[in-house]
PDB file of C-alpha atoms in Angstrom:
ATOM      1  CA  MET A   1       2.993  17.078  -9.715  1.00 93.00           C
ATOM      2  CA  ILE A   2       3.219  13.396  -8.973  1.00 96.00           C
ATOM      3  CA  ARG A   3       6.356  11.906  -9.694  1.00 97.00           C
ATOM      4  CA  VAL A   4       6.284   8.251 -10.954  1.00 98.00           C
ATOM      5  CA  LEU A   5       8.616   5.468 -11.719  1.00 98.00           C
ATOM      6  CA  LEU A   6       7.930   2.612 -13.778  1.00 97.00           C
ATOM      7  CA  VAL A   7       9.440  -0.699 -12.990  1.00 97.00           C
ATOM      8  CA  ASP A   8       8.573  -3.643 -15.699  1.00 96.00           C
ATOM      9  CA  ASP A   9      10.532  -5.798 -17.700  1.00 95.00           C
ATOM     10  CA  GLN A  10       8.052  -5.502 -20.822  1.00 94.00           C
ATOM     11  CA  PRO A  11       8.791  -2.443 -22.657  1.00 95.00           C
ATOM     12  CA  LEU A  12       5.394  -2.397 -24.213  1.00 94.00           C
ATOM     13  CA  ILE A  13       3.790  -2.450 -20.633  1.00 92.00           C
ATOM     14  CA  ARG A  14       5.959   0.625 -19.538  1.00 95.00           C
ATOM     15  CA  SER A  15       5.592   2.672 -22.759  1.00 95.00           C
ATOM     16  CA  GLY A  16       1.441   2.096 -22.428  1.00 94.00           C
ATOM     17  CA  PHE A  17       1.792   3.272 -18.736  1.00 95.00           C
ATOM     18  CA  ARG A  18       4.067   6.133 -19.826  1.00 96.00           C
ATOM     19  CA  ALA A  19       1.557   7.240 -22.388  1.00 95.00           C
ATOM     20  CA  LEU A  20      -1.545   7.034 -19.997  1.00 95.00           C
ATOM     21  CA  LEU A  21       0.393   9.119 -17.185  1.00 96.00           C
ATOM     22  CA  ASP A  22       2.155  11.765 -19.235  1.00 94.00           C
ATOM     23  CA  ALA A  23      -1.048  12.712 -20.784  1.00 95.00           C
ATOM     24  CA  GLU A  24      -2.134  14.123 -17.136  1.00 96.00           C
ATOM     25  CA  ASP A  25      -1.392  17.628 -16.097  1.00 95.00           C
ATOM     26  CA  ASP A  26      -0.468  16.665 -12.466  1.00 96.00           C
ATOM     27  CA  ILE A  27       1.498  13.203 -13.231  1.00 96.00           C
ATOM     28  CA  GLU A  28       5.012  13.042 -14.364  1.00 96.00           C
ATOM     29  CA  VAL A  29       6.922   9.709 -15.213  1.00 97.00           C
ATOM     30  CA  VAL A  30      10.454  10.647 -14.280  1.00 97.00           C
ATOM     31  CA  ALA A  31      12.169   7.336 -14.833  1.00 97.00           C
ATOM     32  CA  GLU A  32      11.743   3.704 -16.085  1.00 97.00           C
ATOM     33  CA  ALA A  33      13.774   0.482 -15.055  1.00 97.00           C
ATOM     34  CA  ALA A  34      13.526  -2.885 -16.870  1.00 95.00           C
ATOM     35  CA  ASP A  35      14.201  -5.013 -13.704  1.00 95.00           C
ATOM     36  CA  GLY A  36      14.192  -4.573  -9.895  1.00 95.00           C
ATOM     37  CA  ARG A  37      17.817  -3.591  -9.316  1.00 96.00           C
ATOM     38  CA  GLU A  38      17.623  -0.856 -11.942  1.00 97.00           C
ATOM     39  CA  GLY A  39      14.109   0.199 -10.483  1.00 97.00           C
ATOM     40  CA  VAL A  40      16.071   0.504  -6.930  1.00 97.00           C
ATOM     41  CA  GLU A  41      18.697   2.531  -8.474  1.00 97.00           C
ATOM     42  CA  GLN A  42      16.377   4.866 -10.040  1.00 98.00           C
ATOM     43  CA  ALA A  43      14.228   5.343  -7.001  1.00 98.00           C
ATOM     44  CA  ARG A  44      17.267   6.268  -5.163  1.00 98.00           C
ATOM     45  CA  ARG A  45      18.334   8.941  -8.015  1.00 97.00           C
ATOM     46  CA  HIS A  46      15.222  10.573  -8.577  1.00 97.00           C
ATOM     47  CA  HIS A  47      13.060   9.890  -5.342  1.00 97.00           C
ATOM     48  CA  PRO A  48       9.594   9.592  -7.184  1.00 97.00           C
ATOM     49  CA  ASP A  49       6.277   9.950  -5.174  1.00 96.00           C
ATOM     50  CA  ILE A  50       4.998   6.683  -6.609  1.00 96.00           C
ATOM     51  CA  ALA A  51       7.066   3.376  -7.851  1.00 97.00           C
ATOM     52  CA  LEU A  52       4.907   1.319 -10.081  1.00 96.00           C
ATOM     53  CA  VAL A  53       6.537  -1.898  -9.827  1.00 96.00           C
ATOM     54  CA  ASP A  54       6.025  -5.267 -11.606  1.00 94.00           C
ATOM     55  CA  VAL A  55       5.969  -8.347  -9.290  1.00 91.00           C
ATOM     56  CA  GLN A  56       7.476 -10.849 -11.092  1.00 90.00           C
ATOM     57  CA  MET A  57      10.712  -9.930 -12.955  1.00 92.00           C
ATOM     58  CA  PRO A  58      13.898 -11.637 -13.875  1.00 88.00           C
ATOM     59  CA  GLY A  59      16.878 -11.214 -11.739  1.00 89.00           C
ATOM     60  CA  LEU A  60      15.632  -8.912  -8.915  1.00 93.00           C
ATOM     61  CA  ASP A  61      12.086  -9.408  -8.442  1.00 93.00           C
ATOM     62  CA  GLY A  62       9.326  -6.891  -7.509  1.00 94.00           C
ATOM     63  CA  ILE A  63       9.238  -8.281  -3.960  1.00 93.00           C
ATOM     64  CA  GLU A  64      12.689  -7.791  -3.246  1.00 95.00           C
ATOM     65  CA  ALA A  65      12.646  -4.446  -4.976  1.00 96.00           C
ATOM     66  CA  THR A  66       9.981  -3.174  -2.787  1.00 95.00           C
ATOM     67  CA  ARG A  67      11.770  -4.705   0.148  1.00 94.00           C
ATOM     68  CA  ARG A  68      14.792  -2.432  -0.437  1.00 96.00           C
ATOM     69  CA  ILE A  69      13.018   0.798  -1.224  1.00 96.00           C
ATOM     70  CA  ALA A  70      10.978   0.395   2.061  1.00 91.00           C
ATOM     71  CA  ALA A  71      14.204   0.039   3.792  1.00 92.00           C
ATOM     72  CA  ASP A  72      15.768   2.991   2.259  1.00 95.00           C
ATOM     73  CA  PRO A  73      15.574   6.305   4.904  1.00 92.00           C
ATOM     74  CA  ASP A  74      16.035   8.223   2.187  1.00 95.00           C
ATOM     75  CA  LEU A  75      12.710   6.763   0.302  1.00 95.00           C
ATOM     76  CA  THR A  76      10.269   7.299   2.900  1.00 89.00           C
ATOM     77  CA  GLY A  77       7.992   9.630   0.740  1.00 91.00           C
ATOM     78  CA  THR A  78       8.333   6.922  -2.256  1.00 94.00           C
ATOM     79  CA  HIS A  79       5.279   4.627  -2.061  1.00 92.00           C
ATOM     80  CA  VAL A  80       5.288   1.195  -3.897  1.00 93.00           C
ATOM     81  CA  VAL A  81       2.428  -0.168  -5.945  1.00 91.00           C
ATOM     82  CA  ILE A  82       2.805  -3.617  -6.995  1.00 89.00           C
ATOM     83  CA  LEU A  83       1.771  -4.542 -10.680  1.00 90.00           C
ATOM     84  CA  THR A  84       0.232  -7.975 -11.405  1.00 85.00           C
ATOM     85  CA  ASN A  85      -1.230  -9.915 -13.959  1.00 83.00           C
ATOM     86  CA  TYR A  86      -2.907 -12.265 -11.526  1.00 74.00           C
ATOM     87  CA  GLY A  87      -4.795 -10.292  -8.947  1.00 64.00           C
ATOM     88  CA  LEU A  88      -4.560 -11.365  -5.330  1.00 60.00           C
ATOM     89  CA  ASP A  89      -2.023 -13.811  -4.989  1.00 67.00           C
ATOM     90  CA  GLU A  90       0.872 -14.990  -2.521  1.00 75.00           C
ATOM     91  CA  ASP A  91       3.185 -12.886  -4.331  1.00 79.00           C
ATOM     92  CA  VAL A  92       1.316  -9.716  -3.706  1.00 76.00           C
ATOM     93  CA  PHE A  93       0.856 -10.399  -0.087  1.00 76.00           C
ATOM     94  CA  HIS A  94       4.581 -10.858  -0.020  1.00 82.00           C
ATOM     95  CA  ALA A  95       4.915  -7.397  -1.422  1.00 83.00           C
ATOM     96  CA  LEU A  96       2.491  -5.957   0.804  1.00 79.00           C
ATOM     97  CA  LYS A  97       4.576  -7.177   3.802  1.00 79.00           C
ATOM     98  CA  ALA A  98       7.792  -6.021   2.260  1.00 85.00           C
ATOM     99  CA  GLY A  99       6.370  -2.621   2.225  1.00 84.00           C
ATOM    100  CA  ALA A 100       3.763  -2.035  -0.836  1.00 86.00           C
ATOM    101  CA  ALA A 101       1.033   0.378  -0.443  1.00 83.00           C
ATOM    102  CA  GLY A 102      -1.001  -1.675  -2.359  1.00 82.00           C
ATOM    103  CA  PHE A 103      -1.388  -3.376  -5.927  1.00 83.00           C
ATOM    104  CA  LEU A 104      -3.178  -2.852  -9.156  1.00 85.00           C
ATOM    105  CA  VAL A 105      -3.847  -5.651 -12.052  1.00 83.00           C
ATOM    106  CA  LYS A 106      -2.538  -4.683 -15.278  1.00 85.00           C
ATOM    107  CA  ASP A 107      -5.688  -4.970 -17.030  1.00 84.00           C
ATOM    108  CA  VAL A 108      -7.253  -2.256 -14.776  1.00 83.00           C
ATOM    109  CA  GLN A 109      -9.372   0.450 -16.681  1.00 88.00           C
ATOM    110  CA  PRO A 110      -7.277   3.647 -17.554  1.00 91.00           C
ATOM    111  CA  GLU A 111      -9.621   6.015 -15.124  1.00 90.00           C
ATOM    112  CA  ASP A 112      -9.279   3.339 -12.170  1.00 86.00           C
ATOM    113  CA  PHE A 113      -5.609   3.263 -12.841  1.00 89.00           C
ATOM    114  CA  LEU A 114      -5.183   7.062 -12.775  1.00 92.00           C
ATOM    115  CA  HIS A 115      -7.200   7.260  -9.610  1.00 88.00           C
ATOM    116  CA  ALA A 116      -5.122   4.678  -7.745  1.00 86.00           C
ATOM    117  CA  VAL A 117      -2.036   6.510  -8.671  1.00 91.00           C
ATOM    118  CA  ARG A 118      -3.359   9.701  -7.152  1.00 90.00           C
ATOM    119  CA  VAL A 119      -4.868   7.742  -4.229  1.00 83.00           C
ATOM    120  CA  ALA A 120      -1.194   6.061  -3.465  1.00 85.00           C
ATOM    121  CA  ALA A 121       0.296   9.640  -3.680  1.00 87.00           C
ATOM    122  CA  ARG A 122      -1.796  10.754  -0.990  1.00 81.00           C
ATOM    123  CA  GLY A 123      -0.353   8.025   1.116  1.00 74.00           C
ATOM    124  CA  ASP A 124      -3.649   6.087   1.552  1.00 70.00           C
ATOM    125  CA  ALA A 125      -3.577   2.190   0.999  1.00 66.00           C
ATOM    126  CA  LEU A 126      -4.890   0.476  -2.193  1.00 68.00           C
ATOM    127  CA  LEU A 127      -6.493  -2.237  -0.420  1.00 63.00           C
ATOM    128  CA  ALA A 128     -10.551  -1.761  -0.810  1.00 55.00           C
ATOM    129  CA  PRO A 129     -12.485  -3.697   1.910  1.00 52.00           C
ATOM    130  CA  SER A 130     -13.278  -6.479   0.036  1.00 53.00           C
ATOM    131  CA  ILE A 131      -9.559  -7.020  -1.003  1.00 60.00           C
ATOM    132  CA  THR A 132      -8.703  -6.802   2.599  1.00 59.00           C
ATOM    133  CA  ARG A 133     -10.876  -9.770   3.661  1.00 57.00           C
ATOM    134  CA  LYS A 134      -9.565 -11.817   0.880  1.00 63.00           C
ATOM    135  CA  LEU A 135      -5.932 -10.975   1.858  1.00 63.00           C
ATOM    136  CA  ILE A 136      -6.320 -11.873   5.597  1.00 57.00           C
ATOM    137  CA  ASP A 137      -8.656 -14.617   5.146  1.00 60.00           C
ATOM    138  CA  ARG A 138      -6.272 -16.231   2.905  1.00 60.00           C
ATOM    139  CA  TYR A 139      -2.860 -15.507   4.265  1.00 54.00           C
ATOM    140  CA  VAL A 140      -3.167 -14.320   7.812  1.00 53.00           C
ATOM    141  CA  SER A 141      -3.607 -17.791   9.580  1.00 49.00           C
ATOM    142  CA  ARG A 142      -1.106 -17.484  12.535  1.00 49.00           C
ATOM    143  CA  PRO A 143      -2.639 -17.445  16.116  1.00 48.00           C
ATOM    144  CA  PRO A 144      -2.876 -14.046  17.536  1.00 48.00           C
ATOM    145  CA  HIS A 145       0.771 -12.778  19.086  1.00 49.00           C
ATOM    146  CA  PRO A 146       0.915 -12.864  23.093  1.00 46.00           C
ATOM    147  CA  GLY A 147      -0.428  -9.189  24.025  1.00 47.00           C
ATOM    148  CA  GLY A 148      -2.161  -9.066  20.874  1.00 56.00           C
ATOM    149  CA  ASP A 149      -4.213  -6.222  21.507  1.00 66.00           C
ATOM    150  CA  LEU A 150      -0.937  -3.850  20.934  1.00 81.00           C
ATOM    151  CA  PRO A 151      -0.747  -2.379  24.334  1.00 84.00           C
ATOM    152  CA  GLN A 152       1.733   0.132  23.188  1.00 90.00           C
ATOM    153  CA  LEU A 153      -1.085   2.139  21.490  1.00 92.00           C
ATOM    154  CA  THR A 154      -3.569   4.167  23.330  1.00 93.00           C
ATOM    155  CA  ALA A 155      -7.228   3.205  23.353  1.00 92.00           C
ATOM    156  CA  ARG A 156      -7.907   5.780  20.643  1.00 94.00           C
ATOM    157  CA  GLU A 157      -5.237   4.716  18.556  1.00 95.00           C
ATOM    158  CA  ARG A 158      -6.544   1.040  18.761  1.00 92.00           C
ATOM    159  CA  GLU A 159      -9.856   1.963  17.684  1.00 93.00           C
ATOM    160  CA  ALA A 160      -8.540   4.152  14.759  1.00 93.00           C
ATOM    161  CA  VAL A 161      -6.370   0.992  13.613  1.00 91.00           C
ATOM    162  CA  VAL A 162      -9.445  -1.327  13.920  1.00 88.00           C
ATOM    163  CA  LEU A 163     -11.382   1.092  11.619  1.00 88.00           C
ATOM    164  CA  VAL A 164      -8.449   1.112   9.306  1.00 85.00           C
ATOM    165  CA  ALA A 165      -8.678  -2.434   8.960  1.00 79.00           C
ATOM    166  CA  HIS A 166     -11.991  -2.013   8.060  1.00 77.00           C
ATOM    167  CA  GLY A 167     -11.294  -0.063   4.853  1.00 73.00           C
ATOM    168  CA  LEU A 168     -12.470   3.166   6.344  1.00 79.00           C
ATOM    169  CA  SER A 169     -10.666   6.571   4.940  1.00 80.00           C
ATOM    170  CA  ASN A 170      -9.443   9.333   7.556  1.00 85.00           C
ATOM    171  CA  ASP A 171     -12.951  11.111   6.844  1.00 87.00           C
ATOM    172  CA  GLU A 172     -14.856   8.200   7.819  1.00 88.00           C
ATOM    173  CA  ILE A 173     -12.806   7.210  10.915  1.00 91.00           C
ATOM    174  CA  ALA A 174     -13.337  10.884  12.000  1.00 94.00           C
ATOM    175  CA  GLU A 175     -17.138  10.458  11.518  1.00 94.00           C
ATOM    176  CA  ARG A 176     -17.400   7.321  13.653  1.00 94.00           C
ATOM    177  CA  MET A 177     -14.978   8.534  16.356  1.00 95.00           C
ATOM    178  CA  VAL A 178     -16.735  11.891  16.623  1.00 95.00           C
ATOM    179  CA  ILE A 179     -13.478  13.656  15.917  1.00 95.00           C
ATOM    180  CA  SER A 180     -12.071  15.803  13.205  1.00 95.00           C
ATOM    181  CA  PRO A 181     -10.224  14.666  10.294  1.00 91.00           C
ATOM    182  CA  LEU A 182      -7.085  15.782  11.324  1.00 93.00           C
ATOM    183  CA  THR A 183      -7.125  14.432  14.712  1.00 96.00           C
ATOM    184  CA  ALA A 184      -8.069  10.893  12.953  1.00 94.00           C
ATOM    185  CA  LYS A 185      -5.208  11.201  10.796  1.00 91.00           C
ATOM    186  CA  THR A 186      -3.028  11.968  13.940  1.00 95.00           C
ATOM    187  CA  HIS A 187      -4.055   8.810  15.533  1.00 96.00           C
ATOM    188  CA  VAL A 188      -3.487   6.847  12.527  1.00 93.00           C
ATOM    189  CA  ASN A 189      -0.032   8.098  11.884  1.00 92.00           C
ATOM    190  CA  ARG A 190       0.909   8.023  15.645  1.00 95.00           C
ATOM    191  CA  ALA A 191      -0.052   3.971  15.376  1.00 94.00           C
ATOM    192  CA  MET A 192       1.854   3.516  12.554  1.00 91.00           C
ATOM    193  CA  THR A 193       4.681   4.965  13.928  1.00 92.00           C
ATOM    194  CA  LYS A 194       4.665   3.028  17.394  1.00 93.00           C
ATOM    195  CA  LEU A 195       4.117  -0.182  15.059  1.00 91.00           C
ATOM    196  CA  HIS A 196       6.788   0.682  12.767  1.00 87.00           C
ATOM    197  CA  ALA A 197       4.474   0.369   9.823  1.00 84.00           C
ATOM    198  CA  ARG A 198       5.420   2.055   6.631  1.00 76.00           C
ATOM    199  CA  ASP A 199       1.931   2.755   5.591  1.00 77.00           C
ATOM    200  CA  ARG A 200      -1.937   1.924   6.022  1.00 79.00           C
ATOM    201  CA  ALA A 201      -1.382  -1.513   4.133  1.00 76.00           C
ATOM    202  CA  GLN A 202       0.993  -2.766   6.608  1.00 78.00           C
ATOM    203  CA  LEU A 203      -1.036  -1.385   9.437  1.00 83.00           C
ATOM    204  CA  VAL A 204      -3.865  -3.481   8.414  1.00 79.00           C
ATOM    205  CA  VAL A 205      -1.636  -6.657   8.364  1.00 76.00           C
ATOM    206  CA  ILE A 206      -0.448  -6.016  11.563  1.00 82.00           C
ATOM    207  CA  ALA A 207      -4.117  -5.140  13.064  1.00 82.00           C
ATOM    208  CA  TYR A 208      -4.599  -8.745  11.949  1.00 76.00           C
ATOM    209  CA  GLU A 209      -1.787 -10.619  12.748  1.00 77.00           C
ATOM    210  CA  ALA A 210      -1.813  -9.138  16.248  1.00 81.00           C
ATOM    211  CA  GLY A 211      -5.253 -10.441  16.715  1.00 77.00           C
ATOM    212  CA  LEU A 212      -6.902  -6.932  17.092  1.00 77.00           C
ATOM    213  CA  VAL A 213      -9.248  -7.686  14.441  1.00 70.00           C
ATOM    214  CA  VAL A 214     -10.506 -11.084  13.142  1.00 65.00           C
ATOM    215  CA  PRO A 215     -11.236 -11.963   9.659  1.00 55.00           C
ATOM    216  CA  GLN A 216     -14.813 -13.096  10.558  1.00 46.00           C
ATOM    217  CA  SER A 217     -15.684  -9.300  12.000  1.00 38.00           C
ATOM    218  CA  CYS A 218     -14.638  -7.903   8.204  1.00 38.00           C
ATOM    219  CA  SER A 219     -17.571  -9.647   6.673  1.00 39.00           C
ATOM    220  CA  SER A 220     -19.818  -6.864   7.811  1.00 36.00           C
ATOM    221  CA  SER A 221     -17.427  -4.033   7.359  1.00 37.00           C
ATOM    222  CA  PRO A 222     -18.519  -0.696   6.389  1.00 36.00           C
ATOM    223  CA  ARG A 223     -18.229   0.435   2.513  1.00 33.00           C
ATOM    224  CA  ARG A 224     -15.417   2.979   1.689  1.00 34.00           C
TER     225      ARG A 224
END
């Protein structure tokens, strides 16, 4: 059962999402919150698998709520998905940097919304390759760090990170590297641990900021 927390200051939005989620046999809404502060409290109380968090709320906004959830060692199993009305913007980028696993636009189709919740519950990032390109092209503009090849990673871990940054799943990484899916997952997880990345979304940002991958190389990235 996927346990979901809804955090949005609009009751109508929350009730609509709740009705959609509760109709599924494998998803349960365990709590709701009307602002970021209450959302963090409910997350600590219920330990949901997914926290769907509105990016713009009065008081404590979704970015700070995401940061607090991501920083809480007791909530490592909670994946934050940002809800936005505006698509990819600076707020979404800051939320991803704060630890969000991905984002959804509120006018998403119901079947895509449900699919996204299940994807996030598996620990995968909600960042399609096309969105990754836009994200990096628009916001990751600083020069690579010295030693930007991430020397703490092994050669195979670096290769796996590059493929994650191109939007490949673990199965696709395994096929490309000619290894088993389990080994691919191990390489990705070890890279995340070494780089202190909470999830694949942060791993993508780190890869670009470090200069391990450059935005231009994503223009021909493989399809997911």
